């Protein structure tokens, strides 16, 4: 089954304790991305990656790190979480090439609800 | 100005009604557009893609107006199960980012 998986789904942590949220896709997508969703602000892009070893900042990258060592995985790292990073996080993957046609539809993971106290 | 703007609603419509949402985008380089539906606290799920002038899938029709830089979503014969938040997304193919609207809330009433 084609899917994007994220772990953990729920996480409560304390300020300053490093954490990693994993993301994996099995669709051979080149593009992967992390978003956070907050009430009234919609989905905001944190970081994205066009391919292995290629990452770029989105609109709200401060306080986050990412890596893309393999095509299927794109972990999100919070080195020193703070309460303003309490949010709902989504990983997504995109960009497939079929019969010479490029498709940009994004498919989302189930989300990670993070609370930082 | 936001890259993508949507009327947040809420839209409350009776079952069977036809409802339309509009979404405007500011980047004229945007080439691909998508409508997603999102149920409360769940992940966005792809509803429709628009790469040219429009797309139709059953009760759902999306239309793109490049001159006025807006994309619309029409839902015919609304069902209770259509109640959700609908997100509009623009993607400039030459760029690498996706721009989301904040979503339009729809409630279909029995």
PDB file of N, CA and C in Angstrom, chain A residues 9 31 33 35 37 40-45 48 50 56-59 88 90 94 101-111 113, chain B residues 2-3 32 34 36 38 40-46 48-51 87 89 91-103:
ATOM      1  N   UNK A   9       3.109   9.352  16.703  1.00  0.00           N
ATOM      2  CA  UNK A   9       1.888  10.068  16.367  1.00  0.00           C
ATOM      3  C   UNK A   9       1.586  11.136  17.414  1.00  0.00           C
ATOM      4  N   UNK A  31      10.394  14.314  -3.863  1.00  0.00           N
ATOM      5  CA  UNK A  31      10.179  15.504  -3.039  1.00  0.00           C
ATOM      6  C   UNK A  31       9.539  15.108  -1.715  1.00  0.00           C
ATOM      7  N   UNK A  33       8.559  16.856   2.354  1.00  0.00           N
ATOM      8  CA  UNK A  33       8.368  18.145   2.992  1.00  0.00           C
ATOM      9  C   UNK A  33       7.801  17.966   4.385  1.00  0.00           C
ATOM     10  N   UNK A  35       5.494  20.123   7.321  1.00  0.00           N
ATOM     11  CA  UNK A  35       4.617  21.248   7.588  1.00  0.00           C
ATOM     12  C   UNK A  35       4.225  21.235   9.061  1.00  0.00           C
ATOM     13  N   UNK A  37       0.908  22.782  11.382  1.00  0.00           N
ATOM     14  CA  UNK A  37      -0.425  23.355  11.239  1.00  0.00           C
ATOM     15  C   UNK A  37      -0.879  23.886  12.582  1.00  0.00           C
ATOM     16  N   UNK A  40      -5.859  28.853  12.675  1.00  0.00           N
ATOM     17  CA  UNK A  40      -5.887  30.186  12.068  1.00  0.00           C
ATOM     18  C   UNK A  40      -4.727  30.488  11.142  1.00  0.00           C
ATOM     19  N   UNK A  41      -3.723  29.637  11.151  1.00  0.00           N
ATOM     20  CA  UNK A  41      -2.539  29.897  10.314  1.00  0.00           C
ATOM     21  C   UNK A  41      -2.415  28.910   9.164  1.00  0.00           C
ATOM     22  N   UNK A  42      -3.164  27.844   9.191  1.00  0.00           N
ATOM     23  CA  UNK A  42      -3.084  26.872   8.118  1.00  0.00           C
ATOM     24  C   UNK A  42      -1.790  26.074   8.143  1.00  0.00           C
ATOM     25  N   UNK A  43      -1.507  25.448   7.035  1.00  0.00           N
ATOM     26  CA  UNK A  43      -0.293  24.648   6.896  1.00  0.00           C
ATOM     27  C   UNK A  43       0.864  25.545   6.460  1.00  0.00           C
ATOM     28  N   UNK A  44       1.938  25.472   7.204  1.00  0.00           N
ATOM     29  CA  UNK A  44       3.129  26.262   6.859  1.00  0.00           C
ATOM     30  C   UNK A  44       4.305  25.324   6.676  1.00  0.00           C
ATOM     31  N   UNK A  45       5.047  25.546   5.594  1.00  0.00           N
ATOM     32  CA  UNK A  45       6.134  24.656   5.241  1.00  0.00           C
ATOM     33  C   UNK A  45       7.372  24.968   6.076  1.00  0.00           C
ATOM     34  N   UNK A  48      11.880  21.427   3.065  1.00  0.00           N
ATOM     35  CA  UNK A  48      11.567  20.489   2.014  1.00  0.00           C
ATOM     36  C   UNK A  48      12.857  19.958   1.408  1.00  0.00           C
ATOM     37  N   UNK A  50      14.294  18.236  -2.313  1.00  0.00           N
ATOM     38  CA  UNK A  50      14.027  17.857  -3.696  1.00  0.00           C
ATOM     39  C   UNK A  50      14.566  16.478  -4.033  1.00  0.00           C
ATOM     40  N   UNK A  56      16.041  22.346   1.684  1.00  0.00           N
ATOM     41  CA  UNK A  56      15.888  23.792   1.635  1.00  0.00           C
ATOM     42  C   UNK A  56      14.897  24.257   2.687  1.00  0.00           C
ATOM     43  N   UNK A  57      15.080  25.494   3.118  1.00  0.00           N
ATOM     44  CA  UNK A  57      14.170  26.058   4.111  1.00  0.00           C
ATOM     45  C   UNK A  57      12.843  26.429   3.475  1.00  0.00           C
ATOM     46  N   UNK A  58      11.790  26.206   4.254  1.00  0.00           N
ATOM     47  CA  UNK A  58      10.484  26.687   3.852  1.00  0.00           C
ATOM     48  C   UNK A  58      10.210  28.040   4.477  1.00  0.00           C
ATOM     49  N   UNK A  59       8.980  28.251   4.892  1.00  0.00           N
ATOM     50  CA  UNK A  59       8.600  29.546   5.449  1.00  0.00           C
ATOM     51  C   UNK A  59       8.912  29.700   6.928  1.00  0.00           C
ATOM     52  N   UNK A  88       0.724  20.640  15.333  1.00  0.00           N
ATOM     53  CA  UNK A  88       0.445  19.407  14.596  1.00  0.00           C
ATOM     54  C   UNK A  88       1.362  19.403  13.380  1.00  0.00           C
ATOM     55  N   UNK A  90       2.929  17.598   9.898  1.00  0.00           N
ATOM     56  CA  UNK A  90       2.673  16.657   8.813  1.00  0.00           C
ATOM     57  C   UNK A  90       3.891  16.542   7.914  1.00  0.00           C
ATOM     58  N   UNK A  94       6.006  13.883  -2.646  1.00  0.00           N
ATOM     59  CA  UNK A  94       5.446  14.298  -3.929  1.00  0.00           C
ATOM     60  C   UNK A  94       6.462  14.052  -5.041  1.00  0.00           C
ATOM     61  N   UNK A 101       5.541  12.069 -17.704  1.00  0.00           N
ATOM     62  CA  UNK A 101       4.765  13.180 -17.154  1.00  0.00           C
ATOM     63  C   UNK A 101       5.099  13.338 -15.685  1.00  0.00           C
ATOM     64  N   UNK A 102       5.307  14.557 -15.263  1.00  0.00           N
ATOM     65  CA  UNK A 102       5.620  14.848 -13.868  1.00  0.00           C
ATOM     66  C   UNK A 102       4.333  15.188 -13.126  1.00  0.00           C
ATOM     67  N   UNK A 103       4.139  14.558 -11.992  1.00  0.00           N
ATOM     68  CA  UNK A 103       2.957  14.813 -11.177  1.00  0.00           C
ATOM     69  C   UNK A 103       3.408  15.382  -9.834  1.00  0.00           C
ATOM     70  N   UNK A 104       2.718  16.419  -9.378  1.00  0.00           N
ATOM     71  CA  UNK A 104       3.138  17.139  -8.177  1.00  0.00           C
ATOM     72  C   UNK A 104       2.223  16.912  -6.981  1.00  0.00           C
ATOM     73  N   UNK A 105       1.291  15.993  -7.083  1.00  0.00           N
ATOM     74  CA  UNK A 105       0.379  15.769  -5.958  1.00  0.00           C
ATOM     75  C   UNK A 105       1.151  15.353  -4.712  1.00  0.00           C
ATOM     76  N   UNK A 106       0.807  15.965  -3.597  1.00  0.00           N
ATOM     77  CA  UNK A 106       1.429  15.607  -2.321  1.00  0.00           C
ATOM     78  C   UNK A 106       0.544  14.630  -1.581  1.00  0.00           C
ATOM     79  N   UNK A 107       1.203  13.672  -0.929  1.00  0.00           N
ATOM     80  CA  UNK A 107       0.514  12.715  -0.074  1.00  0.00           C
ATOM     81  C   UNK A 107       1.063  12.876   1.335  1.00  0.00           C
ATOM     82  N   UNK A 108       0.134  12.945   2.272  1.00  0.00           N
ATOM     83  CA  UNK A 108       0.495  13.294   3.639  1.00  0.00           C
ATOM     84  C   UNK A 108       0.531  12.094   4.569  1.00  0.00           C
ATOM     85  N   UNK A 109       1.418  12.176   5.529  1.00  0.00           N
ATOM     86  CA  UNK A 109       1.410  11.232   6.627  1.00  0.00           C
ATOM     87  C   UNK A 109       0.270  11.560   7.578  1.00  0.00           C
ATOM     88  N   UNK A 110       0.045  10.707   8.587  1.00  0.00           N
ATOM     89  CA  UNK A 110      -1.107  10.863   9.484  1.00  0.00           C
ATOM     90  C   UNK A 110      -0.965  11.993  10.501  1.00  0.00           C
ATOM     91  N   UNK A 111       0.218  12.575  10.611  1.00  0.00           N
ATOM     92  CA  UNK A 111       0.406  13.697  11.529  1.00  0.00           C
ATOM     93  C   UNK A 111       1.036  13.280  12.850  1.00  0.00           C
ATOM     94  N   UNK A 113       1.252  14.922  16.690  1.00  0.00           N
ATOM     95  CA  UNK A 113       0.822  16.004  17.579  1.00  0.00           C
ATOM     96  C   UNK A 113       1.859  16.161  18.678  1.00  0.00           C
TER      97      UNK A 113
ATOM     98  N   UNK B   2      -0.897  37.167   1.425  1.00  0.00           N
ATOM     99  CA  UNK B   2      -0.688  35.734   1.429  1.00  0.00           C
ATOM    100  C   UNK B   2      -0.626  35.215   0.008  1.00  0.00           C
ATOM    101  N   UNK B   3       0.137  34.137  -0.166  1.00  0.00           N
ATOM    102  CA  UNK B   3       0.263  33.532  -1.492  1.00  0.00           C
ATOM    103  C   UNK B   3      -1.076  32.979  -1.979  1.00  0.00           C
ATOM    104  N   UNK B  32       0.423  24.443 -11.060  1.00  0.00           N
ATOM    105  CA  UNK B  32      -0.346  23.285 -10.603  1.00  0.00           C
ATOM    106  C   UNK B  32      -1.155  23.702  -9.392  1.00  0.00           C
ATOM    107  N   UNK B  34      -4.236  22.317  -6.455  1.00  0.00           N
ATOM    108  CA  UNK B  34      -4.825  21.131  -5.844  1.00  0.00           C
ATOM    109  C   UNK B  34      -5.874  21.547  -4.830  1.00  0.00           C
ATOM    110  N   UNK B  36      -7.566  19.871  -1.438  1.00  0.00           N
ATOM    111  CA  UNK B  36      -7.509  18.809  -0.448  1.00  0.00           C
ATOM    112  C   UNK B  36      -8.691  18.962   0.489  1.00  0.00           C
ATOM    113  N   UNK B  38      -9.746  18.114   4.495  1.00  0.00           N
ATOM    114  CA  UNK B  38      -9.147  17.742   5.769  1.00  0.00           C
ATOM    115  C   UNK B  38     -10.229  17.614   6.811  1.00  0.00           C
ATOM    116  N   UNK B  40     -11.245  16.912  10.827  1.00  0.00           N
ATOM    117  CA  UNK B  40     -10.676  17.451  12.053  1.00  0.00           C
ATOM    118  C   UNK B  40      -9.512  16.602  12.561  1.00  0.00           C
ATOM    119  N   UNK B  41      -8.349  17.245  12.739  1.00  0.00           N
ATOM    120  CA  UNK B  41      -7.155  16.630  13.317  1.00  0.00           C
ATOM    121  C   UNK B  41      -6.612  15.464  12.500  1.00  0.00           C
ATOM    122  N   UNK B  42      -7.035  15.366  11.225  1.00  0.00           N
ATOM    123  CA  UNK B  42      -6.515  14.316  10.358  1.00  0.00           C
ATOM    124  C   UNK B  42      -5.639  14.944   9.272  1.00  0.00           C
ATOM    125  N   UNK B  43      -4.966  14.075   8.512  1.00  0.00           N
ATOM    126  CA  UNK B  43      -4.133  14.594   7.455  1.00  0.00           C
ATOM    127  C   UNK B  43      -4.961  15.051   6.265  1.00  0.00           C
ATOM    128  N   UNK B  44      -4.465  16.063   5.520  1.00  0.00           N
ATOM    129  CA  UNK B  44      -5.135  16.466   4.289  1.00  0.00           C
ATOM    130  C   UNK B  44      -5.120  15.317   3.289  1.00  0.00           C
ATOM    131  N   UNK B  45      -6.243  15.160   2.581  1.00  0.00           N
ATOM    132  CA  UNK B  45      -6.320  14.115   1.570  1.00  0.00           C
ATOM    133  C   UNK B  45      -6.644  14.751   0.229  1.00  0.00           C
ATOM    134  N   UNK B  46      -5.940  14.322  -0.786  1.00  0.00           N
ATOM    135  CA  UNK B  46      -6.096  14.901  -2.107  1.00  0.00           C
ATOM    136  C   UNK B  46      -7.503  14.668  -2.636  1.00  0.00           C
ATOM    137  N   UNK B  48      -8.702  16.839  -5.632  1.00  0.00           N
ATOM    138  CA  UNK B  48      -8.601  17.053  -7.073  1.00  0.00           C
ATOM    139  C   UNK B  48      -7.301  17.763  -7.409  1.00  0.00           C
ATOM    140  N   UNK B  49      -6.808  17.497  -8.617  1.00  0.00           N
ATOM    141  CA  UNK B  49      -5.650  18.199  -9.163  1.00  0.00           C
ATOM    142  C   UNK B  49      -6.106  19.003 -10.366  1.00  0.00           C
ATOM    143  N   UNK B  50      -5.505  20.154 -10.554  1.00  0.00           N
ATOM    144  CA  UNK B  50      -5.816  20.964 -11.731  1.00  0.00           C
ATOM    145  C   UNK B  50      -4.513  21.399 -12.369  1.00  0.00           C
ATOM    146  N   UNK B  51      -4.258  20.882 -13.551  1.00  0.00           N
ATOM    147  CA  UNK B  51      -3.033  21.237 -14.260  1.00  0.00           C
ATOM    148  C   UNK B  51      -3.322  22.135 -15.463  1.00  0.00           C
ATOM    149  N   UNK B  87      -8.919  22.671   1.518  1.00  0.00           N
ATOM    150  CA  UNK B  87      -7.681  23.439   1.386  1.00  0.00           C
ATOM    151  C   UNK B  87      -7.326  23.604  -0.077  1.00  0.00           C
ATOM    152  N   UNK B  89      -4.359  24.690  -2.785  1.00  0.00           N
ATOM    153  CA  UNK B  89      -2.896  24.680  -2.836  1.00  0.00           C
ATOM    154  C   UNK B  89      -2.419  25.113  -4.214  1.00  0.00           C
ATOM    155  N   UNK B  91       1.118  25.588  -6.658  1.00  0.00           N
ATOM    156  CA  UNK B  91       2.509  25.159  -6.788  1.00  0.00           C
ATOM    157  C   UNK B  91       3.087  25.709  -8.080  1.00  0.00           C
ATOM    158  N   UNK B  92       4.067  26.625  -7.971  1.00  0.00           N
ATOM    159  CA  UNK B  92       4.754  27.077  -9.188  1.00  0.00           C
ATOM    160  C   UNK B  92       5.739  25.995  -9.605  1.00  0.00           C
ATOM    161  N   UNK B  93       5.541  25.387 -10.761  1.00  0.00           N
ATOM    162  CA  UNK B  93       6.360  24.256 -11.174  1.00  0.00           C
ATOM    163  C   UNK B  93       7.845  24.588 -11.238  1.00  0.00           C
ATOM    164  N   UNK B  94       8.167  25.853 -11.457  1.00  0.00           N
ATOM    165  CA  UNK B  94       9.576  26.239 -11.513  1.00  0.00           C
ATOM    166  C   UNK B  94      10.156  26.398 -10.112  1.00  0.00           C
ATOM    167  N   UNK B  95       9.321  26.441  -9.131  1.00  0.00           N
ATOM    168  CA  UNK B  95       9.797  26.582  -7.755  1.00  0.00           C
ATOM    169  C   UNK B  95       9.629  25.283  -7.010  1.00  0.00           C
ATOM    170  N   UNK B  96       9.953  25.300  -5.750  1.00  0.00           N
ATOM    171  CA  UNK B  96       9.954  24.065  -4.986  1.00  0.00           C
ATOM    172  C   UNK B  96       8.974  24.073  -3.822  1.00  0.00           C
ATOM    173  N   UNK B  97       8.234  25.148  -3.657  1.00  0.00           N
ATOM    174  CA  UNK B  97       7.361  25.222  -2.507  1.00  0.00           C
ATOM    175  C   UNK B  97       5.903  25.060  -2.911  1.00  0.00           C
ATOM    176  N   UNK B  98       5.122  24.636  -1.950  1.00  0.00           N
ATOM    177  CA  UNK B  98       3.680  24.541  -2.095  1.00  0.00           C
ATOM    178  C   UNK B  98       3.067  25.573  -1.160  1.00  0.00           C
ATOM    179  N   UNK B  99       2.069  26.279  -1.662  1.00  0.00           N
ATOM    180  CA  UNK B  99       1.434  27.328  -0.882  1.00  0.00           C
ATOM    181  C   UNK B  99      -0.009  26.952  -0.589  1.00  0.00           C
ATOM    182  N   UNK B 100      -0.307  26.868   0.700  1.00  0.00           N
ATOM    183  CA  UNK B 100      -1.627  26.445   1.143  1.00  0.00           C
ATOM    184  C   UNK B 100      -2.463  27.631   1.578  1.00  0.00           C
ATOM    185  N   UNK B 101      -3.741  27.577   1.253  1.00  0.00           N
ATOM    186  CA  UNK B 101      -4.682  28.488   1.877  1.00  0.00           C
ATOM    187  C   UNK B 101      -4.988  27.981   3.285  1.00  0.00           C
ATOM    188  N   UNK B 102      -5.653  28.812   4.064  1.00  0.00           N
ATOM    189  CA  UNK B 102      -5.959  28.422   5.446  1.00  0.00           C
ATOM    190  C   UNK B 102      -7.182  27.529   5.539  1.00  0.00           C
ATOM    191  N   UNK B 103      -7.860  27.339   4.412  1.00  0.00           N
ATOM    192  CA  UNK B 103      -8.962  26.386   4.406  1.00  0.00           C
ATOM    193  C   UNK B 103     -10.325  27.028   4.530  1.00  0.00           C
TER     194      UNK B 103
END
